[in-house]
Tab-separated table of C-alpha atoms in Angstrom:
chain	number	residue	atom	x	y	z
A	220	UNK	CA	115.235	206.195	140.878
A	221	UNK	CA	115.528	208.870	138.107
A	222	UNK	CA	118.912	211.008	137.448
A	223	UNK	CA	116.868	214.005	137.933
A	224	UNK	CA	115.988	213.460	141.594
A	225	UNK	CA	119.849	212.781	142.677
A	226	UNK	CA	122.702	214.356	142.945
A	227	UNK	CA	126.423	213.842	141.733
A	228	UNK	CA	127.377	213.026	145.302
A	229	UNK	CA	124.439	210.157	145.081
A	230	UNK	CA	125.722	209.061	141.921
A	231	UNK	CA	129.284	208.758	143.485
A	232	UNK	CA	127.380	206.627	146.410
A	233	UNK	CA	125.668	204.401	144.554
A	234	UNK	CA	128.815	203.128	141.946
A	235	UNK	CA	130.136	201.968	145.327
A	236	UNK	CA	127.705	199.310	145.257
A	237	UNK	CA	126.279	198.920	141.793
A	238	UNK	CA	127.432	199.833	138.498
A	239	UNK	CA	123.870	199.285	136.276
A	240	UNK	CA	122.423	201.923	134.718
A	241	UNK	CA	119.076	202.548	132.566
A	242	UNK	CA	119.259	204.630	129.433
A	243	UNK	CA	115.413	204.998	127.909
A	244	UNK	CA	115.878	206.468	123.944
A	245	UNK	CA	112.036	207.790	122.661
A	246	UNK	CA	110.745	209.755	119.696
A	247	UNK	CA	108.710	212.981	118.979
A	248	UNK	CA	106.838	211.510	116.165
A	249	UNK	CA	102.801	211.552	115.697
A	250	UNK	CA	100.778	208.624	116.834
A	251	UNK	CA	97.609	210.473	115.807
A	252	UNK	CA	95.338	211.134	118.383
A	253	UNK	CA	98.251	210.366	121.412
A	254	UNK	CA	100.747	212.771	122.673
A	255	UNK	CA	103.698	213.318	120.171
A	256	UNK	CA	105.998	212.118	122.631
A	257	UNK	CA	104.398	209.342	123.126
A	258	UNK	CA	107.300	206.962	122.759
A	259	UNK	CA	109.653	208.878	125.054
A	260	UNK	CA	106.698	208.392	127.507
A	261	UNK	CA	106.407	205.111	127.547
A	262	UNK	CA	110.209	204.123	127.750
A	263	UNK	CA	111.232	206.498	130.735
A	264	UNK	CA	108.385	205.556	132.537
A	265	UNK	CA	108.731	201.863	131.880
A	266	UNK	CA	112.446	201.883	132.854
A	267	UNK	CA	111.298	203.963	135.893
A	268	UNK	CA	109.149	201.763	136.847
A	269	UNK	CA	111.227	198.696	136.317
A	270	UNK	CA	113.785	200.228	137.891
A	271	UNK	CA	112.657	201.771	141.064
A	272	UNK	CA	112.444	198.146	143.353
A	273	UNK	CA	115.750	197.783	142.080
A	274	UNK	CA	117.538	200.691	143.399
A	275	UNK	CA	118.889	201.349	139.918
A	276	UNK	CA	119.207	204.780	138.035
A	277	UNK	CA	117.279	205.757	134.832
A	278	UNK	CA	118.967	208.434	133.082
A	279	UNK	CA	116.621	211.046	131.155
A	280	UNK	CA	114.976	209.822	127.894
A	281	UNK	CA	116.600	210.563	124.622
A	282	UNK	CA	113.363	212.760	123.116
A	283	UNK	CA	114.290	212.358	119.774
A	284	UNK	CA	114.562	209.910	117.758
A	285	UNK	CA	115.060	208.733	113.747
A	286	UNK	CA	111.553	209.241	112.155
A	287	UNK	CA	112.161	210.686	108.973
A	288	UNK	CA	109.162	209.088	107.216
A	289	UNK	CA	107.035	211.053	109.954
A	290	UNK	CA	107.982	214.990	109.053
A	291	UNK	CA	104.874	215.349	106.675
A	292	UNK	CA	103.082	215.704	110.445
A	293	UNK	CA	103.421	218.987	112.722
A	294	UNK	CA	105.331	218.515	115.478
A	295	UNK	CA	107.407	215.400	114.326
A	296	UNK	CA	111.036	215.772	114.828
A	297	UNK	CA	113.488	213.717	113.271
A	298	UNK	CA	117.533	213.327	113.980
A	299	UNK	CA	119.675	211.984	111.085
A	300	UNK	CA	120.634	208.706	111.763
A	301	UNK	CA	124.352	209.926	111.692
A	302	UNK	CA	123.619	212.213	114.389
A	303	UNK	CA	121.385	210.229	116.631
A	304	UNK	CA	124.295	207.563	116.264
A	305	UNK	CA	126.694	209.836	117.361
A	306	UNK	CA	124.176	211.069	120.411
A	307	UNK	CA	123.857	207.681	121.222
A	308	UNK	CA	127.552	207.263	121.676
A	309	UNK	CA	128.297	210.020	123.203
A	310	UNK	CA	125.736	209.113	125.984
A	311	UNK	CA	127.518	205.678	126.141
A	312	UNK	CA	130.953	206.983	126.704
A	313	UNK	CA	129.787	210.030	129.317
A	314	UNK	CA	128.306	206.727	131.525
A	315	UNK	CA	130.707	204.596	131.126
A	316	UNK	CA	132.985	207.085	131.892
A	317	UNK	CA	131.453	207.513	135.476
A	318	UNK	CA	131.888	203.859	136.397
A	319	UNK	CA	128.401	202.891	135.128
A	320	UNK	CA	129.369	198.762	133.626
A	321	UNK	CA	126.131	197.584	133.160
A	322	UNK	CA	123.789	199.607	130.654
A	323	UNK	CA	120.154	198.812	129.765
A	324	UNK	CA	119.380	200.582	127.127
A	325	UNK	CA	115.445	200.536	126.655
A	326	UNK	CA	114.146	201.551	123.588
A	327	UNK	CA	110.171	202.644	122.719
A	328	UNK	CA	110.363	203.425	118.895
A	329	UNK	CA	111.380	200.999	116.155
A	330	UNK	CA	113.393	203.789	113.904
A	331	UNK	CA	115.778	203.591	116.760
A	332	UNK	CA	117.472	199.997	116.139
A	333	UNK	CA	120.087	201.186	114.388
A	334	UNK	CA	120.980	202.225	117.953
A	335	UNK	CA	121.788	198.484	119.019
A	336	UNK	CA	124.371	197.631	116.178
A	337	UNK	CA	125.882	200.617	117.588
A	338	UNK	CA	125.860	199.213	120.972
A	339	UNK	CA	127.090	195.727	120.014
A	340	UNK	CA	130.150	197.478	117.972
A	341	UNK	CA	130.753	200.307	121.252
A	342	UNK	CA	131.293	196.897	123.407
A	343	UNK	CA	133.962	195.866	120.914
A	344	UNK	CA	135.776	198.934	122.049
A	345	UNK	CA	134.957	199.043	125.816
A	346	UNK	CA	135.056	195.617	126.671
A	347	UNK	CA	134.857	196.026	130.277
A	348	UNK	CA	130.870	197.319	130.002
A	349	UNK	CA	127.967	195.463	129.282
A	350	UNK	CA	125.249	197.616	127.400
A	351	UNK	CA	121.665	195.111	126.655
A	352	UNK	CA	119.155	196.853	123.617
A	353	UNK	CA	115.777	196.219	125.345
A	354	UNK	CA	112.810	196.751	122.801
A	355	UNK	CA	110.148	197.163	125.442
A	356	UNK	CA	107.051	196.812	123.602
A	357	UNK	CA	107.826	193.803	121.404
A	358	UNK	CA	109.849	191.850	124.234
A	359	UNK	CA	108.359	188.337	123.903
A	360	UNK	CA	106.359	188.464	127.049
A	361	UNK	CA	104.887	191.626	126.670
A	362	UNK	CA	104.469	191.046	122.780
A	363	UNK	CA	102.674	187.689	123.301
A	364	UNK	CA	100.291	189.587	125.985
A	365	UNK	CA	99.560	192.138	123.235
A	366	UNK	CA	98.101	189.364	121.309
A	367	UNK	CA	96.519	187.550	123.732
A	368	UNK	CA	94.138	190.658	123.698
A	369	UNK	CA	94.124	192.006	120.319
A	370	UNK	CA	96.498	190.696	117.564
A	371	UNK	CA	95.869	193.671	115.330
A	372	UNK	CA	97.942	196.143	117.042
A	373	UNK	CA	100.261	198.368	115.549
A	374	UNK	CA	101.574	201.855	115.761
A	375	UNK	CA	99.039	204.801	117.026
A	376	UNK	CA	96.679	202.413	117.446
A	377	UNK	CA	95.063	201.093	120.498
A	378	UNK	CA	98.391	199.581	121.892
A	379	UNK	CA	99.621	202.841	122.673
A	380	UNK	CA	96.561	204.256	124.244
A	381	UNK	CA	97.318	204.328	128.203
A	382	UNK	CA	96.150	207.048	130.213
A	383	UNK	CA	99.745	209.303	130.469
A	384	UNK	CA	99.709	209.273	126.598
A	385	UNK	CA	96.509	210.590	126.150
A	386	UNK	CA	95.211	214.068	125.608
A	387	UNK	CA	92.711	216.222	127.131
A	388	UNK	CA	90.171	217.206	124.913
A	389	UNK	CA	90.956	214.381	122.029
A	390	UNK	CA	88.312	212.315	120.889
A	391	UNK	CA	89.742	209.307	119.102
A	392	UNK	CA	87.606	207.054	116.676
A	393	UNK	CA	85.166	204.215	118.423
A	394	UNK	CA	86.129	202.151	114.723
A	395	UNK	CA	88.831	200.563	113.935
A	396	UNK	CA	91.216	201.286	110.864
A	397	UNK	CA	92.471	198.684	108.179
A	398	UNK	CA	96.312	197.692	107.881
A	399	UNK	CA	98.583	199.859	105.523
A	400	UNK	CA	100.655	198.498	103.049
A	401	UNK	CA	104.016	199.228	105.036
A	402	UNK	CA	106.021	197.924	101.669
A	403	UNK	CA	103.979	200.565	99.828
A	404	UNK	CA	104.733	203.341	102.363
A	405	UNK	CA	108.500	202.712	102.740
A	406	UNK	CA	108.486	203.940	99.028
A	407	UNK	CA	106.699	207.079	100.051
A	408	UNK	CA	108.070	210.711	100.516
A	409	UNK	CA	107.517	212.104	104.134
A	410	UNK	CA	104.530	213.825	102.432
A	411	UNK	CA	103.354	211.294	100.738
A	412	UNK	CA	103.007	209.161	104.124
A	413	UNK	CA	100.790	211.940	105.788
A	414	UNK	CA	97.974	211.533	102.689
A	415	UNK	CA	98.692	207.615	102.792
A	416	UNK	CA	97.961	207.421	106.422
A	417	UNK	CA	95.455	209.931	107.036
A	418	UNK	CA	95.172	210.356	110.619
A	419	UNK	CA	98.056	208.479	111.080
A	420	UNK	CA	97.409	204.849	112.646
A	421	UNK	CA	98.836	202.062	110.854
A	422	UNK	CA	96.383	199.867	112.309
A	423	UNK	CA	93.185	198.009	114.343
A	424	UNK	CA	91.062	200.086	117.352
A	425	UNK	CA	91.731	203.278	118.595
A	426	UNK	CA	91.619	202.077	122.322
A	427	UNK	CA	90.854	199.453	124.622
A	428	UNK	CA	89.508	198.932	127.851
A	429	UNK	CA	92.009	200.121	130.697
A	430	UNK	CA	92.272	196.827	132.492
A	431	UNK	CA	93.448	195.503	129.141
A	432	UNK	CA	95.901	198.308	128.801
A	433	UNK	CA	97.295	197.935	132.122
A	434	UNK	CA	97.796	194.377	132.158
A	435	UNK	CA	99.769	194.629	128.916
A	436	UNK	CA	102.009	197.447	130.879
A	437	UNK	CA	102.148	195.245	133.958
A	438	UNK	CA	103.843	192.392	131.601
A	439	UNK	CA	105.958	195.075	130.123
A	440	UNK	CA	107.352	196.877	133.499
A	441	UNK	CA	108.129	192.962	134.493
A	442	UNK	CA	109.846	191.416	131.302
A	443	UNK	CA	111.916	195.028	131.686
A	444	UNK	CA	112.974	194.379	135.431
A	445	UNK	CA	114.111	190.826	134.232
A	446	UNK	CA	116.368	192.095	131.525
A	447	UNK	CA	117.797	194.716	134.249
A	448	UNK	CA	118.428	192.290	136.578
A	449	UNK	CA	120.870	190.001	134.517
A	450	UNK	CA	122.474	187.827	133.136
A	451	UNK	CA	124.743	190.580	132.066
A	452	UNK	CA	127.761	188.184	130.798
């Protein structure tokens, strides 16, 4: 169940009887052809979806996210890591504060790993909660099912083409696009990375078949349940 749909009164209810939580953090970043906030997608609705049998809350997704290398593309919006550090704390203490002792924090954008040193270091200081760092799409079971299908797979590509990130109207390429030089493009200006990646896939096809897709979400939504339901100590 999502925050949105319940009240503080539920909240109250619910700590009675459980005390995990779901925290999904996201980006708005481009993934060329696919919704800017395509990462925020994908980890509320994962965690939503993992969540739901479960009985468990999922707190709003963190929109933005650390993507400075990004800004040379409309739209992108990037938080100092200082500040998204601090956001992420802050969102730590206001759950913990509540009662909340087990946090899943389930991340869908790879700037955002700073995020889990944080978490590991916040536990120092709150040793009575247990927060877990859950990369979603790069799990082990859901990476290995990635794979299985396609092992070139990479940002903006095809591994992020489901049907609630795509957009109406947007025709993406039926080719599929050689790997950057990621070495050569950590060197780059924000700028410089827009010319360097053109439309701005890193990698592989533009989409697959939606069986494919959904199967690799399936695995996803599962290997997230299992980290939600424990061990938490």
């Amino acid at each position: 169940m999502r925050i949105r749909d319940m009240s503080w009164f539920s909240v109250r209810d619910y700590l009675t009887r459980d005390d995990r939580a779901v925290v999904p953090l996201g980006s708005c970043e481009q993934h060329a052809y696919l919704s800017l906030m395509t990462d925020a997608i994908l980890a509320e609705r994962v965690a939503a979806e993992a969540a739901e049998p479960l009985g468990v809350p999922v707190f709003p997704v963190l929109p933005y996210g650390v993507s400075p290398y990004f800004l040379g593309f409309p739209g992108t919006v990037a938080l100092k890591l200082e500040t998204y550090l601090s956001v992420v704390t802050d969102i730590l203490n206001s759950v913990a504060r509540h009662g909340f002792r087990r946090i899943l924090i389930v991340n869908g954008h790879g700037g955002n790993s700073p995020a889990g040193t944080v978490a590991v270091e916040w536990m120092e200081a709150n040793p009575e909660v247990r927060v877990k760092f859950h990369n979603w799409w790069n799990a082990p079971a859901t990476m290995a099912k990635v794979h299985s299908i396609d092992p070139v797979a990479s940002h903006a590509s095809w591994m992020e083409n489901v049907p609630w990130t795509r957009l109406a109207g947007a025709t993406v390429p039926a080719d599929s696009k050689d790997p950057i030089d990621r070495s050569l493009m950590a060197l780059m200006t924000a700028d410089e990375v827009r010319v360097y990646l053109g439309d701005g896939n890193f990698a592989g096809r533009y989409e697959r078949p939606d069986d494919e897709m959904l199967a690799i979400w399936d695995a996803g939504v599962e290997e997230t349940r299992r980290a939600l339901e424990g061990p938490w100590a």
